[in-house]
Coordinates of C-alpha atoms and ligand atoms in Angstrom, one line a residue:
M4 CA -76.2 13.8 228.2
S5 CA -75.4 13.9 231.9
N6 CA -76.1 16.9 234.0
A7 CA -73.7 15.8 236.7
P8 CA -71.4 18.7 237.8
L9 CA -67.8 18.6 236.6
K10 CA -65.6 16.8 239.1
I11 CA -62.4 18.7 240.2
G12 CA -59.8 16.5 241.8
L13 CA -57.3 18.2 244.2
G14 CA -53.8 16.8 245.1
I15 CA -52.1 18.6 247.9
I16 CA -48.3 18.2 248.1
G17 CA -47.3 19.2 251.6
F18 CA -49.7 19.0 254.5
G19 CA -48.0 21.2 257.0
T20 CA -49.0 24.7 258.2
V21 CA -50.3 25.9 254.8
G22 CA -51.5 22.5 253.3
Q23 CA -53.6 21.7 256.4
G24 CA -55.0 25.3 256.4
V25 CA -56.1 25.0 252.8
W26 CA -58.0 21.7 253.4
K27 CA -59.5 22.9 256.7
H28 CA -61.0 26.0 255.1
L29 CA -61.9 24.4 251.8
A30 CA -63.7 21.5 253.6
A31 CA -65.7 24.1 255.6
T32 CA -66.7 26.2 252.5
R33 CA -66.8 23.4 250.0
R34 CA -70.6 23.3 249.6
N35 CA -70.7 27.0 249.0
M36 CA -67.8 26.9 246.5
E37 CA -69.3 23.9 244.6
M38 CA -72.6 25.8 244.3
R39 CA -71.0 29.0 243.1
L40 CA -68.7 27.2 240.6
G41 CA -71.0 24.4 239.5
V42 CA -68.5 21.7 240.2
K43 CA -67.8 18.9 242.7
I44 CA -64.5 19.3 244.5
E45 CA -62.8 16.2 245.7
L46 CA -59.6 15.8 247.7
I47 CA -57.8 12.9 246.0
G48 CA -54.9 12.9 248.4
V49 CA -52.2 14.7 250.2
C50 CA -48.5 14.0 250.1
V51 CA -46.1 14.2 253.0
R52 CA -42.7 13.0 254.2
D53 CA -44.0 11.2 257.3
P54 CA -47.5 9.8 257.0
D55 CA -47.6 8.8 260.6
K56 CA -47.0 12.3 262.0
P57 CA -49.9 13.5 264.1
R58 CA -51.7 16.4 262.4
K59 CA -54.4 18.8 263.6
V60 CA -56.4 18.5 260.4
K61 CA -57.7 14.9 260.1
I62 CA -58.2 13.1 256.8
P63 CA -58.5 9.4 256.1
R64 CA -55.2 7.5 256.3
T65 CA -55.7 6.2 252.8
Q66 CA -55.5 9.7 251.4
I67 CA -52.1 10.4 253.0
L68 CA -49.5 9.4 250.5
T69 CA -45.7 9.7 250.2
D70 CA -45.0 9.7 246.4
P71 CA -45.7 13.1 245.0
F72 CA -45.2 12.0 241.4
A73 CA -47.8 9.3 241.7
L74 CA -50.3 11.8 243.1
V75 CA -49.6 14.3 240.3
Q76 CA -50.0 11.6 237.7
D77 CA -53.3 10.3 239.1
P78 CA -55.8 11.0 236.3
R79 CA -58.4 12.2 238.8
V80 CA -56.1 15.1 239.9
N81 CA -56.7 18.3 237.9
I82 CA -55.2 20.8 240.4
V83 CA -51.9 20.3 242.2
C84 CA -51.2 22.5 245.2
E85 CA -47.5 22.6 245.8
L86 CA -47.3 23.5 249.5
M87 CA -44.1 21.6 250.5
G88 CA -41.5 24.3 249.9
G89 CA -37.9 23.9 248.7
T90 CA -36.5 24.4 245.2
T91 CA -35.4 20.9 244.0
L92 CA -38.1 18.3 244.4
A93 CA -40.7 21.1 244.3
R94 CA -39.3 22.2 240.9
D95 CA -39.5 18.7 239.5
I96 CA -43.0 18.1 240.7
T97 CA -44.2 21.5 239.4
L98 CA -42.7 21.0 235.9
H99 CA -44.0 17.4 235.8
A100 CA -47.5 18.5 236.6
L101 CA -47.4 21.4 234.1
R102 CA -46.1 19.2 231.3
L103 CA -49.1 17.0 231.9
G104 CA -51.2 20.1 231.3
K105 CA -52.4 20.3 235.0
S106 CA -53.1 23.4 237.0
V107 CA -50.5 24.1 239.7
I108 CA -51.0 26.4 242.7
S109 CA -48.0 27.4 244.7
A110 CA -47.0 29.4 247.8
N111 CA -43.4 28.8 247.1
K112 CA -41.6 32.1 246.6
A113 CA -38.1 30.6 246.7
L114 CA -39.0 28.3 243.8
I115 CA -40.5 31.1 241.7
C116 CA -37.6 33.4 242.3
E117 CA -35.1 30.7 241.3
H118 CA -37.0 28.9 238.6
G119 CA -39.8 31.2 237.6
M120 CA -38.7 31.7 234.1
E121 CA -38.6 28.0 233.4
I122 CA -41.9 27.4 235.2
F123 CA -43.7 30.2 233.4
A124 CA -42.3 28.9 230.0
A125 CA -43.8 25.5 230.8
V126 CA -47.2 27.0 231.5
S127 CA -47.3 28.9 228.2
Q128 CA -45.9 25.8 226.3
H129 CA -48.2 23.2 227.7
G130 CA -51.3 25.2 228.3
G131 CA -51.7 24.5 232.0
Q132 CA -52.3 27.1 234.7
Y133 CA -49.9 28.4 237.4
F134 CA -51.2 30.6 240.2
F135 CA -49.1 31.8 243.1
E136 CA -50.9 34.5 245.1
A137 CA -49.8 33.0 248.4
S138 CA -46.2 33.4 247.5
V139 CA -46.1 37.1 248.3
A140 CA -47.7 38.8 251.4
G141 CA -49.8 36.0 252.6
G142 CA -53.5 36.9 252.5
I143 CA -53.1 40.2 250.6
P144 CA -54.1 39.8 246.9
V145 CA -51.1 41.8 245.7
I146 CA -50.3 39.6 242.7
K147 CA -53.9 39.8 241.5
S148 CA -53.7 43.6 241.9
L149 CA -50.6 43.8 239.8
R150 CA -51.8 41.5 237.0
E151 CA -55.4 42.7 236.9
G152 CA -56.6 45.7 238.9
L153 CA -53.5 47.9 238.6
V154 CA -52.5 46.7 235.1
A155 CA -52.9 50.2 233.6
N156 CA -49.9 51.4 235.6
C157 CA -46.1 51.9 235.3
F158 CA -44.8 51.6 238.9
S159 CA -42.1 54.1 239.9
E160 CA -42.0 52.8 243.5
I161 CA -43.1 49.7 245.3
V162 CA -42.3 49.7 249.0
G163 CA -43.5 47.0 251.3
I164 CA -43.3 45.1 254.5
I165 CA -43.4 41.6 253.0
N166 CA -42.0 39.4 255.6
G167 CA -44.4 38.7 258.4
T168 CA -41.8 37.1 260.7
C169 CA -39.5 40.1 260.6
N170 CA -42.4 42.5 261.2
Y171 CA -43.7 40.4 264.0
L172 CA -40.3 40.3 265.7
L173 CA -39.7 44.1 265.3
S174 CA -43.2 45.0 266.5
R175 CA -43.0 42.8 269.6
M176 CA -39.5 44.1 270.4
E177 CA -40.7 47.6 270.1
K178 CA -44.1 47.3 271.9
E179 CA -43.2 44.9 274.7
S180 CA -39.4 45.4 274.9
L181 CA -39.3 41.6 274.3
S182 CA -36.0 40.0 273.4
Y183 CA -35.5 38.9 269.8
E184 CA -35.2 35.2 270.9
T185 CA -38.5 35.2 272.8
A186 CA -40.4 36.9 269.9
L187 CA -38.9 34.4 267.5
K188 CA -40.1 31.4 269.6
D189 CA -43.6 32.8 269.4
A190 CA -43.4 33.3 265.6
R191 CA -42.3 29.7 265.2
R192 CA -45.2 28.5 267.3
L193 CA -47.6 30.5 265.2
G194 CA -46.4 29.0 262.0
Y195 CA -44.9 32.2 260.5
V196 CA -41.3 31.1 260.1
E197 CA -39.9 29.2 257.2
A198 CA -38.5 25.7 257.7
D199 CA -35.1 27.3 257.1
E200 CA -35.6 30.4 259.4
S201 CA -32.5 32.1 258.1
L202 CA -34.5 32.8 255.0
D203 CA -36.7 35.1 257.1
L204 CA -34.1 36.6 259.4
D205 CA -31.5 37.4 256.8
G206 CA -33.9 39.0 254.4
V207 CA -33.8 36.3 251.7
D208 CA -37.5 35.4 251.9
A209 CA -38.3 39.1 251.4
Y210 CA -35.9 39.2 248.5
H211 CA -37.6 36.2 246.9
K212 CA -41.0 38.0 247.2
A213 CA -39.6 41.3 245.9
V214 CA -38.2 39.5 242.8
I215 CA -41.7 38.2 242.1
L216 CA -43.2 41.7 242.5
A217 CA -40.4 43.2 240.3
F218 CA -41.1 40.7 237.6
L219 CA -44.8 41.4 237.6
A220 CA -44.3 45.1 237.7
H221 CA -41.3 45.5 235.4
G222 CA -40.8 42.2 233.5
K223 CA -37.3 41.7 234.9
W224 CA -35.9 38.8 236.9
V225 CA -33.5 40.5 239.2
P226 CA -30.4 38.4 240.2
R227 CA -29.2 38.5 243.8
K228 CA -25.9 40.1 242.9
N229 CA -27.7 43.3 241.7
T230 CA -29.6 43.8 245.0
L231 CA -29.1 44.9 248.5
V232 CA -30.3 42.1 250.9
E233 CA -30.1 42.6 254.6
G234 CA -32.0 41.0 257.5
I235 CA -32.8 42.1 261.0
R236 CA -30.3 40.2 263.1
N237 CA -28.2 43.3 263.8
V238 CA -31.1 45.5 264.8
T239 CA -31.2 45.9 268.6
L240 CA -33.8 47.1 271.0
E241 CA -31.6 50.1 271.4
D242 CA -31.9 51.0 267.7
I243 CA -35.6 50.6 267.9
R244 CA -35.7 53.1 270.8
R245 CA -33.2 55.5 269.1
A246 CA -35.2 55.5 265.8
S247 CA -38.1 57.1 267.7
D248 CA -35.7 60.0 268.7
F249 CA -35.4 60.6 264.9
G250 CA -39.2 60.6 264.6
C251 CA -39.1 57.1 262.9
K252 CA -39.8 53.4 263.3
I253 CA -37.7 50.6 262.1
K254 CA -39.4 48.3 259.6
H255 CA -38.0 45.5 257.4
L256 CA -38.8 46.7 253.9
A257 CA -38.6 45.6 250.3
V258 CA -38.0 48.6 248.0
I259 CA -38.3 48.5 244.2
H260 CA -37.6 51.7 242.4
R261 CA -37.9 52.4 238.7
D262 CA -36.6 55.6 237.2
F263 CA -38.2 55.7 233.8
S264 CA -36.2 58.7 232.6
K265 CA -32.8 57.1 233.3
G266 CA -34.0 53.6 232.4
T267 CA -32.8 52.3 235.8
M268 CA -34.2 50.0 238.4
T269 CA -33.2 49.2 242.0
L270 CA -34.3 46.3 244.3
G271 CA -33.4 46.1 247.9
V272 CA -34.6 44.5 251.1
Y273 CA -33.4 45.8 254.4
P274 CA -34.4 47.2 257.8
A275 CA -35.0 51.0 257.4
L276 CA -36.3 54.0 259.4
I277 CA -39.6 55.4 258.2
P278 CA -41.5 58.3 259.6
L279 CA -43.8 57.4 262.5
D280 CA -46.8 58.9 260.8
S281 CA -46.4 56.9 257.5
I282 CA -49.0 54.2 256.7
L283 CA -46.4 51.5 256.7
A284 CA -45.1 52.5 260.2
R285 CA -48.5 51.6 261.5
V286 CA -48.5 48.1 260.0
D287 CA -47.5 45.9 262.9
G288 CA -47.3 42.3 264.0
V289 CA -47.6 39.6 261.3
H290 CA -49.3 42.1 259.0
N291 CA -47.8 43.1 255.7
G292 CA -48.3 46.3 253.9
I293 CA -47.4 47.2 250.3
S294 CA -47.5 50.7 248.8
L295 CA -47.6 50.6 245.0
T296 CA -47.1 54.0 243.3
G297 CA -48.3 53.9 239.7
D298 CA -48.4 56.7 237.1
V299 CA -52.2 56.4 236.7
V300 CA -53.6 55.4 240.1
G301 CA -51.1 57.2 242.3
T302 CA -50.2 55.3 245.5
T303 CA -52.3 52.4 246.7
T304 CA -51.5 50.6 249.9
L305 CA -52.7 47.1 250.6
V306 CA -52.5 45.8 254.2
G307 CA -53.3 42.4 255.7
R308 CA -52.0 39.4 257.4
G309 CA -48.7 38.4 255.7
A310 CA -48.1 34.9 257.1
G311 CA -49.7 32.1 259.0
Q312 CA -52.1 29.2 258.3
D313 CA -55.4 31.0 257.7
A314 CA -54.2 34.1 255.7
T315 CA -52.1 31.9 253.4
A316 CA -54.9 29.4 253.0
S317 CA -57.2 32.2 251.9
A318 CA -54.8 33.1 249.1
V319 CA -54.4 29.5 248.0
I320 CA -58.2 28.9 247.9
G321 CA -58.6 32.1 245.8
D322 CA -56.2 30.5 243.3
I323 CA -58.0 27.2 243.4
V324 CA -61.2 29.1 242.4
D325 CA -59.3 30.8 239.5
A326 CA -57.9 27.4 238.4
I327 CA -61.4 25.9 238.5
R328 CA -62.8 28.8 236.4
A329 CA -60.0 28.3 233.9
L330 CA -60.7 24.6 233.8
K331 CA -64.3 25.5 233.0
G332 CA -63.1 27.6 230.1
A333 CA -63.1 31.1 231.6
A334 CA -61.7 33.6 229.1
F335 CA -59.0 35.0 231.5
K336 CA -55.6 33.4 231.0
F337 CA -52.4 34.3 232.7
L338 CA -48.8 33.5 231.6
T339 CA -49.8 33.0 228.0
T340 CA -47.1 33.3 225.3
E341 CA -48.3 36.9 224.7
D342 CA -48.0 37.7 228.4
L343 CA -44.4 36.4 228.5
E344 CA -43.4 38.3 225.4
S345 CA -44.8 41.6 226.8
Y346 CA -42.9 41.0 230.1
A347 CA -39.7 40.4 228.2
T348 CA -40.1 43.6 226.2
L349 CA -40.8 45.6 229.4
G350 CA -37.9 44.0 231.2
S351 CA -35.5 44.8 228.3
T352 CA -35.9 48.5 228.9
A353 CA -34.6 48.5 232.5
R354 CA -31.0 48.1 233.7
M355 CA -30.1 47.7 237.4
A356 CA -28.7 51.0 238.9
T357 CA -25.1 50.9 240.2
L358 CA -24.3 51.6 243.9
E359 CA -23.0 55.0 242.8
E360 CA -26.4 55.8 241.3
I361 CA -28.5 54.7 244.3
L362 CA -29.0 57.6 246.7
S363 CA -30.5 57.3 250.2
R364 CA -30.5 59.0 253.6
F365 CA -28.8 56.9 256.3
Y366 CA -28.9 56.3 260.0
L367 CA -25.6 55.4 261.6
R368 CA -25.1 54.0 265.1
F369 CA -21.5 53.6 266.5
S370 CA -19.8 53.4 269.8
L371 CA -16.8 55.7 270.5
R372 CA -14.1 55.6 273.1
D373 CA -14.7 58.6 275.3
K374 CA -11.6 60.6 274.4
S375 CA -11.2 64.1 273.0
G376 CA -10.9 64.3 269.2
V377 CA -12.5 60.9 268.4
S378 CA -15.7 62.4 267.0
A379 CA -13.6 64.7 264.8
E380 CA -12.0 61.6 263.2
V381 CA -15.4 60.2 262.3
Y382 CA -16.7 63.4 260.8
R383 CA -13.5 63.8 258.8
I384 CA -14.1 60.4 257.2
L385 CA -17.7 61.2 256.5
A386 CA -16.6 64.5 254.9
E387 CA -14.0 62.8 252.8
E388 CA -16.9 60.8 251.2
G389 CA -19.1 63.8 250.7
I390 CA -21.5 62.7 253.4
S391 CA -23.4 65.5 255.0
V392 CA -24.8 65.0 258.5
A393 CA -28.3 66.1 259.2
R394 CA -28.7 65.4 262.9
V395 CA -26.6 63.9 265.7
I396 CA -27.8 62.4 269.0
Q397 CA -25.2 61.3 271.5
Y398 CA -25.8 59.1 274.6
E399 CA -23.2 58.7 277.4
H400 CA -22.9 55.5 279.3
A401 CA -21.9 56.6 282.8
G402 CA -18.8 54.9 284.1
T403 CA -18.0 53.0 280.8
Q404 CA -15.7 55.5 279.0
R405 CA -17.7 55.0 275.9
G406 CA -20.6 56.8 274.2
T407 CA -23.1 55.8 271.6
H408 CA -23.5 58.1 268.7
T409 CA -26.4 58.1 266.3
L410 CA -26.7 60.3 263.3
S411 CA -28.8 60.8 260.2
T412 CA -27.4 62.0 256.9
Y413 CA -28.7 63.8 253.8
P414 CA -29.0 61.7 250.7
V415 CA -25.7 60.1 249.6
S416 CA -24.8 57.2 247.4
E417 CA -24.7 53.6 248.6
A418 CA -21.1 53.4 247.3
A419 CA -20.0 56.5 249.3
M420 CA -21.6 55.1 252.5
E421 CA -19.9 51.7 251.9
R422 CA -16.5 53.3 251.6
A423 CA -17.0 55.5 254.7
V424 CA -18.1 52.5 256.8
R425 CA -15.0 50.5 255.6
K426 CA -12.8 53.4 256.9
L427 CA -14.8 53.8 260.1
R428 CA -14.3 50.1 260.9
K429 CA -10.5 50.7 260.9
L430 CA -10.6 53.5 263.5
R431 CA -9.4 52.3 266.9
S432 CA -11.7 54.7 268.6
V433 CA -14.8 53.0 267.0
L434 CA -15.5 50.2 269.4
E435 CA -17.7 47.9 267.3
P436 CA -18.8 47.8 263.6
P437 CA -21.1 50.7 263.0
L438 CA -24.8 49.9 262.2
V439 CA -26.0 51.5 259.0
L440 CA -29.7 51.7 258.2
R441 CA -31.4 53.5 255.4
I442 CA -34.0 56.3 256.1
L443 CA -36.9 56.3 253.7
A444 CA -40.2 58.2 253.3
P445 CA -42.5 55.8 251.4
A446 CA -45.1 57.5 249.2
S447 CA -48.6 57.5 250.6
Ligands
NAP11 P1 -44.4 23.1 256.6 O1 -45.3 23.4 257.7 O2 -42.9 22.8 256.9 O3 -45.0 22.0 255.7 C1 -44.3 21.4 254.7 C2 -45.0 20.1 254.2 O4 -44.4 19.6 253.1 C3 -45.0 19.0 255.3 O5 -46.3 18.4 255.4 C4 -44.0 18.0 254.9 O6 -44.2 16.7 255.3 C5 -44.1 18.2 253.4 N1 -42.9 17.8 252.7 C6 -41.7 18.4 252.8 N2 -40.8 17.7 252.0 C7 -41.4 16.7 251.5 C8 -41.0 15.7 250.6 N3 -39.8 15.6 250.2 N4 -42.0 14.8 250.1 C9 -43.3 14.9 250.6 N5 -43.7 15.9 251.4 C10 -42.8 16.8 251.9 O7 -44.3 24.4 255.6 P2 -45.4 25.5 255.4 O8 -45.2 26.6 256.4 O9 -46.7 24.9 255.3 O10 -44.9 26.1 254.0 C11 -45.2 25.5 252.8 C12 -44.8 26.4 251.6 O11 -45.6 27.6 251.8 C13 -43.4 26.9 251.6 O12 -43.0 27.1 250.3 C14 -43.5 28.3 252.3 O13 -42.5 29.2 251.9 C15 -44.8 28.8 251.8 N6 -45.5 29.7 252.6 C16 -45.7 29.6 254.0 C17 -46.4 30.5 254.7 C18 -46.6 30.4 256.2 O14 -47.0 31.3 256.8 N7 -46.2 29.2 256.8 C19 -46.9 31.6 254.1 C20 -46.8 31.8 252.7 C21 -46.1 30.8 252.0 P3 -44.2 16.3 256.8 O15 -45.4 17.0 257.4 O16 -44.4 14.8 256.8 O17 -42.9 16.8 257.4
HSE12 N1 -42.0 33.1 256.5 C1 -42.9 34.0 255.7 C2 -43.1 35.3 256.4 C3 -44.2 33.3 255.5 O1 -42.8 35.3 257.6 O2 -43.4 36.2 255.8 C4 -45.1 34.1 254.5 O3 -44.6 34.1 253.3

């Protein structure tokens, strides 16, 4: 009998920011990993669109391929890292690999959000493995926390900063009074931004990640139509400054609420005002932070780098280690038939709350023509919708015959606020569409 260590063949589909990071760090720590795991790790090949593109991480040209299916089918490949992004070819490759019983590792939140149910079913059917720690919050092990360390809990609230790009932009705008465009250029250069950057800026990437967290916490795949999804494009430097007058900071948040007594659930991603002294208000730059409130543990907050080559590679390599342990016969399995049945049972007990049921405090910013009686019209509309104002701050703009009004409200339903804003937009004295942000106080 041979004592040679088990050979583990790796195929990396996508050798961009994340793919190169994975191989760079894995190559550096390979000896140590091999010793700890008792295996030999071999890079069989990487797959890209353009094999001649110059890349910072160098590998032999013969290992740079362009046919992902050929790489997946190579009998030497045990673990496929899908790090290309997208939801069509990536789906086909993932399912193909899983049907061959291979282990797949992914950072692709868009794919999991759209096709998670089908992918997870393929895992349990064909006995492969699927790990996706890098898909949410970069280097923070929040998925492992939900499926392992915090598994004893029912989560009433999960609030998180889960898009590194949005947090980076808002932080740099706030701290350096930098323009949105300049901050965005830096975020692109640093490898934080998605190939389709509207995914980051319009809140869709955070929605994809929130859907994954909601599934792991509540067993429910939440469709887009049942959610509030807003990005940061309308948040101005002025709003960031005004927020501090209300004792708050603006952060782009994902918010998942579960009311166990009513059987309802909400999922939203949007920029919101949070108190300056809250933990999440101090999570700046590319960092992400997630506060999970469970019935057993209370609130646990995880903070770390949420995007970029190194943080994401760290999560992917953690998954590679899990996959290798599973290949060596470790007892821990995830996404088994039993797992999926228990998620389905959990999910069936929650329904999405209606806009009438979702209550929040709000911040409103609007510009008014400087004329007597115009504020009264605004307050009449708010009163008609039962919206009670908590605090008002007005700013004049000398010589412009207009004033900026900012106010905070007491809790009111999303539906009432929507109706009020529709009416406000019709007022001739309101000079531009009002900006509406929610005000939250995340548990800590
Ligand atoms: P990227 O830099 O754009 O890299 C994508 C890679 O995929 C490139 O190497 C590209 O080839 C290859 N590729 C794309 N389409 C292909 C095709 N049809 N056939 C073969 N190869 C193809 O993207 P990334 O930032 O590394 O992101 C990869 C995945 O990780 C995405 O799902 C993203 O959402 C996720 N993610 C990214 C981060 C981050 O901070 N960047 C963090 C967490 C998760 P070429 O190089 O030849 O163009
Ligand atoms: N574009 C994503 C972000 C990458 O900025 O958070 C990490 O998922």
